[in-house]
Every structure is written in C-alpha cells, then in structure tokens.
CSV table of C-alpha atoms and ligand atoms in Angstrom, one decimal:
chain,number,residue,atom,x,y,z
A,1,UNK,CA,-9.3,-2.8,118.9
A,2,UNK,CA,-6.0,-2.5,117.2
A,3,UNK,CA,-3.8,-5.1,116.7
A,4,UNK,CA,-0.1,-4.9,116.3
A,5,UNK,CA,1.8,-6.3,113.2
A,6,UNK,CA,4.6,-8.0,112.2
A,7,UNK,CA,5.7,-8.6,108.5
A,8,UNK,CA,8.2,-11.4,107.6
A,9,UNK,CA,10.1,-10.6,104.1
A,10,UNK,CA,12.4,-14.0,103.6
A,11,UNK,CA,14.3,-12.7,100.7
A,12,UNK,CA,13.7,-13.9,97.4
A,13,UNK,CA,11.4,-16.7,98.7
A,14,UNK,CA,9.3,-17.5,95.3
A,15,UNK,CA,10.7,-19.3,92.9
A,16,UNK,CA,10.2,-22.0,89.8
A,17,UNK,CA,10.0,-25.6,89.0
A,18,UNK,CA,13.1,-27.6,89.5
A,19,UNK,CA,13.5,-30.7,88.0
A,20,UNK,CA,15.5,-32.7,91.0
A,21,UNK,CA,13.2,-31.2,93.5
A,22,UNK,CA,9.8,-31.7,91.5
A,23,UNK,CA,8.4,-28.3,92.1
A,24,UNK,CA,10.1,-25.4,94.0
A,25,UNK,CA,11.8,-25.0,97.4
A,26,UNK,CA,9.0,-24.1,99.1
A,27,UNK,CA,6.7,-26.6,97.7
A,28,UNK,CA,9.7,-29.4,98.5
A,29,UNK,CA,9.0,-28.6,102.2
A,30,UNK,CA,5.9,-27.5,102.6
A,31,UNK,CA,4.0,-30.0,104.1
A,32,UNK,CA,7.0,-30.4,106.5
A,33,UNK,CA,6.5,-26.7,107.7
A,34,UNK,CA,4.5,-26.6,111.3
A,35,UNK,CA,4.7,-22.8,112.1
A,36,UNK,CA,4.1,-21.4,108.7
A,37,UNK,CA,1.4,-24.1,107.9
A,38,UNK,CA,-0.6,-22.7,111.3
A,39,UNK,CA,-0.1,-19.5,110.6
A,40,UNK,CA,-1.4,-20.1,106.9
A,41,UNK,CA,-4.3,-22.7,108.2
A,42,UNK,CA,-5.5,-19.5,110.3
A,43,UNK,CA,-5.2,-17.4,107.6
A,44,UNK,CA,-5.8,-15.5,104.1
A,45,UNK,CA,-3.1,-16.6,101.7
A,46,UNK,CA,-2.9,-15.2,97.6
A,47,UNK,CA,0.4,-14.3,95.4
A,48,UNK,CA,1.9,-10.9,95.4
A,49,UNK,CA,3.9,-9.2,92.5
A,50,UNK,CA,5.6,-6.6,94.8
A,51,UNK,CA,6.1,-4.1,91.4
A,52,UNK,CA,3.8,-5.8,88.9
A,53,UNK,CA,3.5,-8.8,87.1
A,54,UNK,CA,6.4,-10.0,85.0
A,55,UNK,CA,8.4,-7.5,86.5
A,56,UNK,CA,11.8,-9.0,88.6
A,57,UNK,CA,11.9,-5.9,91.5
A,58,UNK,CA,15.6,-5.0,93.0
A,59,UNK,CA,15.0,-5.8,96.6
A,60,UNK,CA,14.8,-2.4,97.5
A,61,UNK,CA,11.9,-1.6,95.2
A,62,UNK,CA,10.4,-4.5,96.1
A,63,UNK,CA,10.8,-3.5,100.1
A,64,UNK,CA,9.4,0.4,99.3
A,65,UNK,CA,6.3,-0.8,97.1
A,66,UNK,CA,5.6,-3.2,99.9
A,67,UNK,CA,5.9,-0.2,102.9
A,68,UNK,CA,3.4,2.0,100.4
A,69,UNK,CA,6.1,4.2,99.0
A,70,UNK,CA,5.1,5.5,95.6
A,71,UNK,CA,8.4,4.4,93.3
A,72,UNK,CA,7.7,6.5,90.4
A,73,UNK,CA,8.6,9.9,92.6
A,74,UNK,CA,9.7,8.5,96.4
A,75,UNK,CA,12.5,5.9,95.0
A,76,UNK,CA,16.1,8.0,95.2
A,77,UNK,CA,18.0,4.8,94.2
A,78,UNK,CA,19.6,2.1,95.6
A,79,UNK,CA,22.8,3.2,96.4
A,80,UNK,CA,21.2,5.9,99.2
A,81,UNK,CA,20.0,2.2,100.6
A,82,UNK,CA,23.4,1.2,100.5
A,83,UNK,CA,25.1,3.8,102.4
A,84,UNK,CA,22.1,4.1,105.1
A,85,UNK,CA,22.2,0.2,105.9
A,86,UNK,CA,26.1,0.9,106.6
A,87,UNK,CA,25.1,3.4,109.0
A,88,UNK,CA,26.8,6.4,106.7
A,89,UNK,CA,24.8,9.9,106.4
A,90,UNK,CA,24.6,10.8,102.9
A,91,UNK,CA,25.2,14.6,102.3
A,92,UNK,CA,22.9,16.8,100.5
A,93,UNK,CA,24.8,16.8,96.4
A,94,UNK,CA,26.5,13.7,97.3
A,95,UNK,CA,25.6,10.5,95.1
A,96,UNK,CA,25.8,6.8,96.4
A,97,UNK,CA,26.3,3.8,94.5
A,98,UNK,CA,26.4,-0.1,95.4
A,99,UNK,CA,29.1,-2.1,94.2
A,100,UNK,CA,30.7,-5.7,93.4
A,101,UNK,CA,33.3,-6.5,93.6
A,102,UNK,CA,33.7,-8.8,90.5
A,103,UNK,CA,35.7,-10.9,88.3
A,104,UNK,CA,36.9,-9.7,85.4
A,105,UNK,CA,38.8,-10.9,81.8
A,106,UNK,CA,40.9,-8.5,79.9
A,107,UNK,CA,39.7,-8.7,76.1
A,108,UNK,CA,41.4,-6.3,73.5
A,109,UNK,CA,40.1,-2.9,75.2
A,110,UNK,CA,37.2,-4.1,77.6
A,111,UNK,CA,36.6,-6.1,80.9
A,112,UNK,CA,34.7,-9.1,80.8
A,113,UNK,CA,32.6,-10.1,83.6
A,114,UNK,CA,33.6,-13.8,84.8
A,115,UNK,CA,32.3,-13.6,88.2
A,116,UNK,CA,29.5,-10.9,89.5
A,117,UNK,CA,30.6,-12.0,93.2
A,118,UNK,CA,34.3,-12.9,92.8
A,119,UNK,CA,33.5,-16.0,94.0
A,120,UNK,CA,31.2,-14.8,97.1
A,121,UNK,CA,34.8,-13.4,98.3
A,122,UNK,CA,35.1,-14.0,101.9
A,123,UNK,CA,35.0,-10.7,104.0
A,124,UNK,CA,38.3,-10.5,104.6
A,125,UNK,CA,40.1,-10.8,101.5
A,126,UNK,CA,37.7,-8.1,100.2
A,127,UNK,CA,38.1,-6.0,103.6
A,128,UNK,CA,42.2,-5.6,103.0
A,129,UNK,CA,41.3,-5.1,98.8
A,130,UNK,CA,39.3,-2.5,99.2
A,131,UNK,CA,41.2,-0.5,102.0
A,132,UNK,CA,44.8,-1.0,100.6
A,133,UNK,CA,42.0,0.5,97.5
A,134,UNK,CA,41.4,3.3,99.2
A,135,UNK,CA,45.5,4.7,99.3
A,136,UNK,CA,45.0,4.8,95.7
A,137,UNK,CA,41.8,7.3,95.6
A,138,UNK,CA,43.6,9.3,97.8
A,139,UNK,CA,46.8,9.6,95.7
A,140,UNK,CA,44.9,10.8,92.5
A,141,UNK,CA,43.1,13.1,94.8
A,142,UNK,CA,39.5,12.4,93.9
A,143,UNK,CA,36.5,13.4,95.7
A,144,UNK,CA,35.4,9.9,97.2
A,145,UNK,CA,34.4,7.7,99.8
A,146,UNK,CA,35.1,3.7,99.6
A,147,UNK,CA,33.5,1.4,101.6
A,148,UNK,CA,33.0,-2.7,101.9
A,149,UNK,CA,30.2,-4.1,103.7
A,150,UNK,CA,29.6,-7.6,103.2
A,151,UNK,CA,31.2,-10.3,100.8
A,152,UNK,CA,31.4,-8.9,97.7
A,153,UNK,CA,29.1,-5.6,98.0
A,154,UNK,CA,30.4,-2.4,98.8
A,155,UNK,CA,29.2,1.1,99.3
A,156,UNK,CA,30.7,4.4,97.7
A,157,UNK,CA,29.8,8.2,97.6
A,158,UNK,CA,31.0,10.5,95.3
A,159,UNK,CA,31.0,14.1,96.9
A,160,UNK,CA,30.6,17.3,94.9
A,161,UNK,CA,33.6,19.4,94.3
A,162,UNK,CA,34.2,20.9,90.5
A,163,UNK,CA,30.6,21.1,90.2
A,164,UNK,CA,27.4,19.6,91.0
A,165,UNK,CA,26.5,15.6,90.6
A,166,UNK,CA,23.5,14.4,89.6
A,167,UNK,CA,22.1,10.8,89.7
A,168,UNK,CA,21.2,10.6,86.2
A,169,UNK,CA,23.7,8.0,85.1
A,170,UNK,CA,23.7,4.3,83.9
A,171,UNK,CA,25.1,1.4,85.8
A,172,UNK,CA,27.9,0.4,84.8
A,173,UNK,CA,27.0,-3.7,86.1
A,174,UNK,CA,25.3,-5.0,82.7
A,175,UNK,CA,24.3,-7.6,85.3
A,176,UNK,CA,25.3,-10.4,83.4
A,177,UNK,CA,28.1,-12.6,83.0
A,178,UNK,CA,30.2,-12.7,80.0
A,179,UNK,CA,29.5,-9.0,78.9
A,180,UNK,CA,31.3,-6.1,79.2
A,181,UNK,CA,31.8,-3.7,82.2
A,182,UNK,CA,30.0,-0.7,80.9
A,183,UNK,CA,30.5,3.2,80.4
A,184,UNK,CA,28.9,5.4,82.7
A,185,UNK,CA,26.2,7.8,80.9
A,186,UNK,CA,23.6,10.0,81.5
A,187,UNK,CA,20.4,9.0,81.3
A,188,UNK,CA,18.8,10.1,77.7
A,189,UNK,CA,16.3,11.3,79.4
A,190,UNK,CA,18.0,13.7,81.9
A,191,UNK,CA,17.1,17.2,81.9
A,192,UNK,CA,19.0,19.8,79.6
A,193,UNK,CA,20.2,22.1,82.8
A,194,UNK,CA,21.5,18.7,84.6
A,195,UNK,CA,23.1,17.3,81.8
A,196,UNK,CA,26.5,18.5,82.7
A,197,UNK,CA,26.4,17.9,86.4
A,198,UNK,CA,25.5,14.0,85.5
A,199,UNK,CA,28.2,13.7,82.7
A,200,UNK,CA,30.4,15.4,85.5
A,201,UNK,CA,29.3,12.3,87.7
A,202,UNK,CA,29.7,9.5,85.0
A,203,UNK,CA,33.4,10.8,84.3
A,204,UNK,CA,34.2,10.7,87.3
A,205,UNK,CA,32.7,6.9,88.1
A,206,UNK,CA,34.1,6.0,84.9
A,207,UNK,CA,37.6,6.7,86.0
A,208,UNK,CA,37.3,5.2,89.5
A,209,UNK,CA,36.3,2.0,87.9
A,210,UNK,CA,39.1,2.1,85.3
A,211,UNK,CA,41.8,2.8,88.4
A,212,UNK,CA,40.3,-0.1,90.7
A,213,UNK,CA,40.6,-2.3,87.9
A,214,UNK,CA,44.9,-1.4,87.2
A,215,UNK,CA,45.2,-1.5,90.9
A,216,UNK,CA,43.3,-4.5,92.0
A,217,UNK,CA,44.3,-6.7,89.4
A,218,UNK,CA,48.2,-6.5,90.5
A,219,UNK,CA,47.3,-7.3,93.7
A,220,UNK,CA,49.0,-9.8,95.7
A,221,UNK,CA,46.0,-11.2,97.6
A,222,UNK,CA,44.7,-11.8,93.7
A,223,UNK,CA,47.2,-13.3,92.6
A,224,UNK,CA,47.1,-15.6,95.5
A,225,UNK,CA,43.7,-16.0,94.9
A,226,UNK,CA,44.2,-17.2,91.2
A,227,UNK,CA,47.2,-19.5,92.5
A,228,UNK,CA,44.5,-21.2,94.6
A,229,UNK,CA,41.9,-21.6,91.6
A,230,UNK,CA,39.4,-18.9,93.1
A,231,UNK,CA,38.0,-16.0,91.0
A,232,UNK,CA,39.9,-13.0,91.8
A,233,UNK,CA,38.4,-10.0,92.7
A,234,UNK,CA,39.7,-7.6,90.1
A,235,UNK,CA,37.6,-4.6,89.6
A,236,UNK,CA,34.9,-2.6,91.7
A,237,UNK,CA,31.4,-2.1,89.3
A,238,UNK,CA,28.9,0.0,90.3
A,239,UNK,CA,24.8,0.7,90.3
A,240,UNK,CA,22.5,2.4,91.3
A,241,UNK,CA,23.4,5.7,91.5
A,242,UNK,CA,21.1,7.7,94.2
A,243,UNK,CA,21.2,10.8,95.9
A,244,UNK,CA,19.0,11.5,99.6
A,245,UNK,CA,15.4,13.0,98.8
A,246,UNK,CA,13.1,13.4,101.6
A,247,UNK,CA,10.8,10.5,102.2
A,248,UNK,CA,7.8,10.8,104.3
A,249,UNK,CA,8.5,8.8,107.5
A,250,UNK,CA,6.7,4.9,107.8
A,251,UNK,CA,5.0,5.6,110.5
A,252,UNK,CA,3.8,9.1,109.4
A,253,UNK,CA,2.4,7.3,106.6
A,254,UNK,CA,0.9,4.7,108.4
A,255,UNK,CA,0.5,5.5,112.6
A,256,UNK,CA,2.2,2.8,114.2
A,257,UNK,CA,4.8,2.7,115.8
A,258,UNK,CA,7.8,1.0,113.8
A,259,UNK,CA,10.9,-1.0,114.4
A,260,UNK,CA,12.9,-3.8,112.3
A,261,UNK,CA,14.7,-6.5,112.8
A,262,UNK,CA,17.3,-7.0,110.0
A,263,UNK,CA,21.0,-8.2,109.2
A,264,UNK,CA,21.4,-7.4,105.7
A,265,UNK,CA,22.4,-3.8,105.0
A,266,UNK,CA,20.1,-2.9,102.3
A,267,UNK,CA,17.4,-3.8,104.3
A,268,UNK,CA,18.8,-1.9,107.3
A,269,UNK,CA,19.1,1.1,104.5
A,270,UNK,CA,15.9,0.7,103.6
A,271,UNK,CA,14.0,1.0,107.2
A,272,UNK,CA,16.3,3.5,108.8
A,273,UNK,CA,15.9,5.5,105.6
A,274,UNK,CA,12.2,5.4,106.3
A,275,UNK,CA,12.5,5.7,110.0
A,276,UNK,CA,11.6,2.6,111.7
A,277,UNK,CA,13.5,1.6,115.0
A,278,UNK,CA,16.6,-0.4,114.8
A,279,UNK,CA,16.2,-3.5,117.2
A,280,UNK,CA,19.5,-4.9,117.0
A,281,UNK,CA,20.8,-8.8,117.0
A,282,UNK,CA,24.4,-9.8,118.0
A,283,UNK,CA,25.4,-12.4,115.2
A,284,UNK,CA,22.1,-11.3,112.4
A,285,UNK,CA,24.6,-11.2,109.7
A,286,UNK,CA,22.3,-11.2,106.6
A,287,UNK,CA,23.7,-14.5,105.6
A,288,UNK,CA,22.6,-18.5,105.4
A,289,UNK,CA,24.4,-18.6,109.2
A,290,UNK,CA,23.0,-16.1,110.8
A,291,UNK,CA,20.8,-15.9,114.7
A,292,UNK,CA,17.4,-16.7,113.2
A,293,UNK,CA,16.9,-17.2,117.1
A,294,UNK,CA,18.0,-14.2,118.2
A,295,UNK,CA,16.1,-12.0,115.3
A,296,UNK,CA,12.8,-13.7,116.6
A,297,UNK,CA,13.5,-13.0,119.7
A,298,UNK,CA,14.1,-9.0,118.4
A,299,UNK,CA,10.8,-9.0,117.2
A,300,UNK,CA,9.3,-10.2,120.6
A,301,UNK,CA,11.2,-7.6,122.3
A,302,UNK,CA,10.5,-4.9,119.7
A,303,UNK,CA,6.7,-5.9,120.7
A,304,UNK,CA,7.2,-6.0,124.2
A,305,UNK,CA,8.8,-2.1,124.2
A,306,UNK,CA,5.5,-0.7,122.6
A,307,UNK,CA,6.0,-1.4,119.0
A,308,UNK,CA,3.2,-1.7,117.0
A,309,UNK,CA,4.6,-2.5,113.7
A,310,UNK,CA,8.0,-5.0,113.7
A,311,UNK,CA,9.5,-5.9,110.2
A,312,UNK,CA,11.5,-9.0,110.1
A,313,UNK,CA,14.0,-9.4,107.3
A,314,UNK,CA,16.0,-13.0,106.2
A,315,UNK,CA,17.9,-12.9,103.9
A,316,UNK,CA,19.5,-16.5,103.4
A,317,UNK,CA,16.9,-17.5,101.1
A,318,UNK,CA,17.7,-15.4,98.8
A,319,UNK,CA,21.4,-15.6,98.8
A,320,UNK,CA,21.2,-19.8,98.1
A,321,UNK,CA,18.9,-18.7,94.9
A,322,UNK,CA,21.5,-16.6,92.9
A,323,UNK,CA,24.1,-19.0,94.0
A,324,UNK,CA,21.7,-22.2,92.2
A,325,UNK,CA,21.3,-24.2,95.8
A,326,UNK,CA,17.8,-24.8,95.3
A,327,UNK,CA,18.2,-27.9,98.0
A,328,UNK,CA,19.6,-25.8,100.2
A,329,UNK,CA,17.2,-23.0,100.4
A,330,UNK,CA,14.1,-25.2,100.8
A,331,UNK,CA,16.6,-26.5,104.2
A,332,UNK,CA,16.9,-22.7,104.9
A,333,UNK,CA,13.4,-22.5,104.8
A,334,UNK,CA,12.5,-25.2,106.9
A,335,UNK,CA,15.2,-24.0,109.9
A,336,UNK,CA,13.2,-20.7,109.5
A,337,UNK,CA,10.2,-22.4,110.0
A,338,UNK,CA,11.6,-24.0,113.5
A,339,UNK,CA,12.1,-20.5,114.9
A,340,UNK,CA,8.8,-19.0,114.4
A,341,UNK,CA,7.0,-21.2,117.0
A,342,UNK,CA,6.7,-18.1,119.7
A,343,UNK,CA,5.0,-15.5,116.9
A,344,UNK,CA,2.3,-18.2,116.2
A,345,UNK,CA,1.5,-17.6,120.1
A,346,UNK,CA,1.1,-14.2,120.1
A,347,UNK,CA,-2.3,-12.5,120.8
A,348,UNK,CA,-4.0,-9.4,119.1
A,349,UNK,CA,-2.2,-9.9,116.1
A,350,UNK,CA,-2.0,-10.0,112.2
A,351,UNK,CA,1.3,-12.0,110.4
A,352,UNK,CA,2.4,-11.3,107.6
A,353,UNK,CA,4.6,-13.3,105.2
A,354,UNK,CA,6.0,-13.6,101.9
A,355,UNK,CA,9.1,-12.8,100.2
A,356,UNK,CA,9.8,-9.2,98.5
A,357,UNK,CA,10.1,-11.1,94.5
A,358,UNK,CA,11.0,-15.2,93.0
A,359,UNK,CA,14.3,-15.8,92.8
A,360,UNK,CA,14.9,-18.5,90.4
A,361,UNK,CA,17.6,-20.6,92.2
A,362,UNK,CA,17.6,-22.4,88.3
A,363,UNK,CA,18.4,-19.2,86.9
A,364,UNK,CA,20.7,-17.4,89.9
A,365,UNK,CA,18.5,-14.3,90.1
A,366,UNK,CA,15.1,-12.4,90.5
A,367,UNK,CA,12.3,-13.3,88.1
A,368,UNK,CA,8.8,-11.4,87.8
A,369,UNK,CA,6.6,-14.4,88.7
A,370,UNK,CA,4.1,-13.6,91.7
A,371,UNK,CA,5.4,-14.7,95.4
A,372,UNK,CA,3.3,-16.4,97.7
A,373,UNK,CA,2.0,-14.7,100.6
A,374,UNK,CA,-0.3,-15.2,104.2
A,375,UNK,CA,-2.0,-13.0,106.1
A,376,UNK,CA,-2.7,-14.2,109.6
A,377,UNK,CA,-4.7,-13.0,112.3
A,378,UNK,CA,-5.2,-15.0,115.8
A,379,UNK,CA,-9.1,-13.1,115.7
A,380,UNK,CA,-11.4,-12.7,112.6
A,381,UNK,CA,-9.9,-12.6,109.4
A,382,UNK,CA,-10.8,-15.0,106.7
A,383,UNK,CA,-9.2,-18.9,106.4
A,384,UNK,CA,-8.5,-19.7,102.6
A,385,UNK,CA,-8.5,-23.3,103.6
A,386,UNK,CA,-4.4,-24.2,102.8
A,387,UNK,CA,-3.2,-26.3,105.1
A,388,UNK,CA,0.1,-25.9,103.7
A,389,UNK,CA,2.0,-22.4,102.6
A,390,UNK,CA,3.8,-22.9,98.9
A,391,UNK,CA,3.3,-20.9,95.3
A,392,UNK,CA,1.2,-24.3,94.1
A,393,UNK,CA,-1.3,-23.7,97.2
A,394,UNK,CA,-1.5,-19.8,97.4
A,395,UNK,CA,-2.7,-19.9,94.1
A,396,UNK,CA,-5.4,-22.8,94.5
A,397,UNK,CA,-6.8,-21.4,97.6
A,398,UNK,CA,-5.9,-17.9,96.9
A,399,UNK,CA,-9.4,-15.7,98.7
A,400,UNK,CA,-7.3,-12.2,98.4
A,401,UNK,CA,-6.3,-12.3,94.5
A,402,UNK,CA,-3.1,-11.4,93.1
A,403,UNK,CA,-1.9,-8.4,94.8
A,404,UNK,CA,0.9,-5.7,93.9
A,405,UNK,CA,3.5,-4.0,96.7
A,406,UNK,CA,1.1,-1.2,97.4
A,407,UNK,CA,-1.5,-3.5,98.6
A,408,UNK,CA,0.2,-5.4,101.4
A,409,UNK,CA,0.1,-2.2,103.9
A,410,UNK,CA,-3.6,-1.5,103.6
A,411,UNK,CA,-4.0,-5.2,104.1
A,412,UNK,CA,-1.9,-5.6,106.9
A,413,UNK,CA,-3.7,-2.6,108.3
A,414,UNK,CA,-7.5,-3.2,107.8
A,415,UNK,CA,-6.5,-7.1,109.2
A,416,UNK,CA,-5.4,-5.0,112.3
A,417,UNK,CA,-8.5,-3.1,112.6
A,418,UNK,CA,-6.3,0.3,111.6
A,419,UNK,CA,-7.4,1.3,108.1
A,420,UNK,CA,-10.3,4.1,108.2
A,421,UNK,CA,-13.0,3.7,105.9
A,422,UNK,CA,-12.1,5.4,102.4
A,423,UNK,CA,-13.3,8.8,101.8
A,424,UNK,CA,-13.3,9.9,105.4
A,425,UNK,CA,-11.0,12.8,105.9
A,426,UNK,CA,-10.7,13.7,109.5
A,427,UNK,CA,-7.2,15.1,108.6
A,428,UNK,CA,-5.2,17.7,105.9
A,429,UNK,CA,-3.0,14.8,105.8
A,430,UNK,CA,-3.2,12.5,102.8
A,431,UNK,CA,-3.4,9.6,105.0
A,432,UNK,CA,-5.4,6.0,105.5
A,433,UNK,CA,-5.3,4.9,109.1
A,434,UNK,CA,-7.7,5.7,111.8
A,435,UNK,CA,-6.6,8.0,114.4
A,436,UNK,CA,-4.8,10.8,112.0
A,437,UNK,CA,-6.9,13.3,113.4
A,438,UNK,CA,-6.9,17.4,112.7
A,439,UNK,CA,-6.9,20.3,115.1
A,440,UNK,CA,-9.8,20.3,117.7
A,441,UNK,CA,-11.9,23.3,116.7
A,442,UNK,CA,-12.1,26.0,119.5
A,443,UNK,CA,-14.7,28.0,121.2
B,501,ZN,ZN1,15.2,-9.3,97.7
B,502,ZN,ZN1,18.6,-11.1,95.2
C-alpha cells in the first residue's frame, strides 16, 4: 500500500549552544513538545546536512537537495526562486537577482554595510522606496524590472536588450556587515564565448546599484527614518543571479502527486518552479505572525483533494535566528508544536520533519552543523527510542545515520512503501518509485 507524505521544513530549525538557554532552542523546549515528541516516539529520527557537512546551504539549496534535485547541474540560482515565489514569469535571456535592501555608510569611495535588513524595514516604508525607485530606472532608460516582496527582500530582472546576459556574475552582498558593497564580475570561470554577455550583465547591475544608492539615500522617508534613530534603507544589493533552465518536474521525478503549503516567497519559488500545487492560506505571511492554523489546515485539505505528497514550509524559526532571538524561537517552536495535533491523527502516513540547515541564532545566520530530523510512520517503520525531538537526542538515538539532502526523498518514499527496489528498470525513465511503468508491448 502507499502511503501519502507530508514534509515539514521549519526554517533554519538547528542550531548551537547558547549560554542563557543551556543548550539550543529546540533542546530548551523539547521535553515540553507533545506533537513533535509523538510523532518522534513513533518514529526514526538521525541529523541531516541538507548539502554536506560543514557546509551552511542558502535555503533554496538546502530545499532542492532535499526534493532530489542534483545542484551541481539543476540549480539556476536563487534569484529565478525569487521571482517565481512572487508569482513573476521569468523570460527566456532574462536574469533574476534577490535583493536587500540595506544600510549603508559612505567611506571615501565605497558603501559600507551597517545593516543587511535596514532594520527589518517594515513593508511599507520599503513598498513607497522601491516604487518612487522605480521612476528613476525608467528615466535613465534601462532595461529592468524592480520589485519588493517582503521587508527588506526584493526581486529584480534584468532583460536583454544590447546583447545577451548571462548569469555568470558575483554578488555584489559580501554578506557581512561592516565590508564593502561589492563590484559585479564575471565569474573566473565563465566560458570565453559568454564572457562579454556576463560583463554586459555586471555593468549593468553595477550601475543600478550605484543609482539606488544616490537616489535612495536623499530620500525623504530616510531621512525620516534617521530622525527617528532607525537604519535607513539606503541602497538595493543584489545576489544571486539566475536565469530559468528547465527542471524536471517533482512529481515526474518522484510519482505523487504534489502540493505545498508555504508563505515565504522563496519557498513558493522554489515549489512552483518545480511544479507542485499551490494550496493557498489567507494570512501565511512567511513571518513569526503568521496562520500556523490555517497552513495546517492547508495541508489537511491538500490531503483531502487527492494529494499525495504536501510540503509544509515555516519560516519564523528562521527569521528569529538571524535576528539573535534565540528565546524566542524556541517559543516559536513550541506554538508550532500546538498546531500539529491533527497530522499526528492521520492514517496511512509517513511525517517528515526537520529544518532545511542550523541557523545559529548566536551568530545571526546559517552554519553547516547537521539539523535534526524524524521520520514518522503511523504503520511499520522503525522507533529509535527518543522520547523527545532536539539535536542532543537525534544524535544519541540516531537509527538512520547522518544523512545529506538527497537522502530525505528516498526515505520519505521507501517509508511510504513507494521506492522500487534498485536496479529494476520497468521504465526508459531514470526514475526510483514503483509504478513508472513503460509501454505495454503489443501483439
Ligand atoms: Zn532556510
Ligand atoms: Zn536564513
């Protein structure tokens, strides 16, 4: 029989020892967790790098190693991510970035970063910054699409025009406060016939960012902003360059049938790009306050419709680890823990549930150290024996080892009675689960 699956990702859920809490956010409230701790008592638990060991993964990364995707030749960057969780169709030649906007210090001929997040600007204030940004892109003429999404992120697409673009290119976030905002370049390892398009590309970025910085830092609303002691938000800075490559589909890959229930719009990005199901949830915002009800509820109707696979995305956990609220996010996770009562009733099915890296809420961003992870099943399976789900416990009662992104599908699969025994090839397709079947021969 198959069973149908749902994976929970809280968002940057692992993370390290911290002194006031004496251990991590998870471990603070473990044994005060009731749905988690059945769902782990029932079930295998371990530690997961989603890239590899030691390595801090992006959350997109993280998300596509997790869903099987190969990284080294399916991942087309994040900014592709960016403008598909915002619901924008990326063109073919066109190249997608994320942005910040950020805080930023004039010193002799550069910009020094003060404030990745402008101080979390509130939607608003970054709404009217960015639109009254847009006039100015249109005055210089430049081939360009502006967006803002949420807080201080942002989505923009450069569109071809004097030539081709290419991808190729550096971020121009060091990622790091207190260095500079960097030059654009090509990659040193960019072909020789695509060198031009990407230095095309970088020139171009390069001179956005150098105009949102004059314009933004005369604006009024910043200067208010400075008035009131808050970081203004003076200058876009952006990553992750990306252009559209065809992906297979998720469920192509794997032969369920997928939907996802998410507020965040990376993670939106990420699952539309791959072709899952939207199931959408008034007031999932991708914040601390957002329906955690209501998305639980998604993934029950999701289940109901016919779907056999339902991602469930949180991101709040995440969000109070770069901002240090280490207190806060083990709170977080308890009040996610309160909402999860009706998936621990559900019958014929595997959990799963861990987050996509660590966020060190010490440190204020991701870390490469391994992130707990269950895999419940209400028949069979295999109980590690935790009574309690936290890094210190997934370790000492670990019965699945620690496992890497590309590991979690065939898990969740073979828990679900799905995967096909390895070497069988009923089909021309390169694929694992039972039922991808060939042609019927004829008579
Ligand atoms: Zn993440
Ligand atoms: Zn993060």
């Amino acid at each position: 029989m198959h069973k149908r699956i749902v994976f929970i990702v809280l968002d940057g859920l692992g993370d390290e020892y911290i002194p006031q809490l004496k251990g991590t956010p998870l471990e603070y409230v473990s044994e005060e967790l009731i749905n988690i701790n059945k769902l782990v008592s029932r079930g295998l638990c371990g530690l997961l790098a989603p890239v590899s060991i030691g390595i801090p993964p992006s959350s997109d990364t993280a998300h596509l190693s997790m869903f099987g995707y190969d990284l080294a030749v399916e991942y087309p960057g994040r900014g592709v991510f960016e403008a598909y969780g915002e619901g924008l169709e990326l063109k073919e030649g066109e190249v997608a970035f994320r942005f910040n906007l950020e805080t930023v210090e004039k010193k002799g001929n550069h910009l020094i970063i003060r404030d990745r997040r402008a101080g979390r600007i509130e939607d608003p204030i970054a709404e009217k910054l960015i639109e009254d940004f847009k006039r100015v892109l249109k005055e210089h003429d430049l081939p360009v699409e502006i967006h803002h999404t949420v807080e201080h992120r942002g989505t923009l697409i450069l569109k071809p025009r004097d030539g081709k673009l290419s991808p190729k290119i550096s971020d121009m976030d060091p990622h790091e406060v207190g260095q500079p905002v960097l030059q654009s370049e090509p990659y040193e390892e960019t072909p020789e016939n695509e060198l031009e398009n990407a230095k095309r590309t970088a020139d171009l970025i390069n001179r956005i960012v150098r105009l949102s910085y004059e314009f933004l830092n005369d604006h009024e609303l910043n200067k208010q902003r400075i008035a009131e002691g808050k970081p203004p938000g003076n200058i876009i800075v952006p990553r992750g360059a990306g252009m559209k490559t065809k992906l297979r589909s998720f469920s192509e890959k794997w032969g369920v049938k997928a939907a996802f229930v998410a507020g965040g719009p990376l993670y939106k990005g990420v699952a539309r790009l791959i072709g899952m199901h939207e199931i959408p949830v008034p007031g999932a915002t991708g914040k601390v306050k957002t329906n955690l009800k209501g998305k639980v509820e998604g993934v029950l109707k999701a289940l109901d419709e016919g779907y056999d696979f339902v991602f469930l995305h949180i991101k709040g956990t995440d969000t109070l680890s770069h901002d240090k609220k280490s207190l806060e996010k083990a709170l977080f996770i308890k009040k996610i823990d309160e909402h999860l009562e009706p998936l621990t009733e559900l019958k014929d099915i595997v959990i799963g549930l861990t987050g996509d890296h660590s966020t060190s809420s010490l440190q204020g961003k991701h870390i490469g150290l391994p992130v707990p992870i269950l895999f419940y099943t209400d028949i069979g399976g295999r109980p590690s024996g935790a009574k309690a789900f936290s890094e210190h416990n997934c370790a000492k009662y670990n019965n699945i080892g620690v496992i890497r992104g590309p590991d979690v599908m065939p898990l969740l699969m073979d828990l679900a009675g799905r995967m096909n025994e390895f070497g069988l090839r009923p089909s021309p397709k390169r694929v694992l689960y039972i039922g991808a079947f060939g042609r019927p021969l004829s008579l």
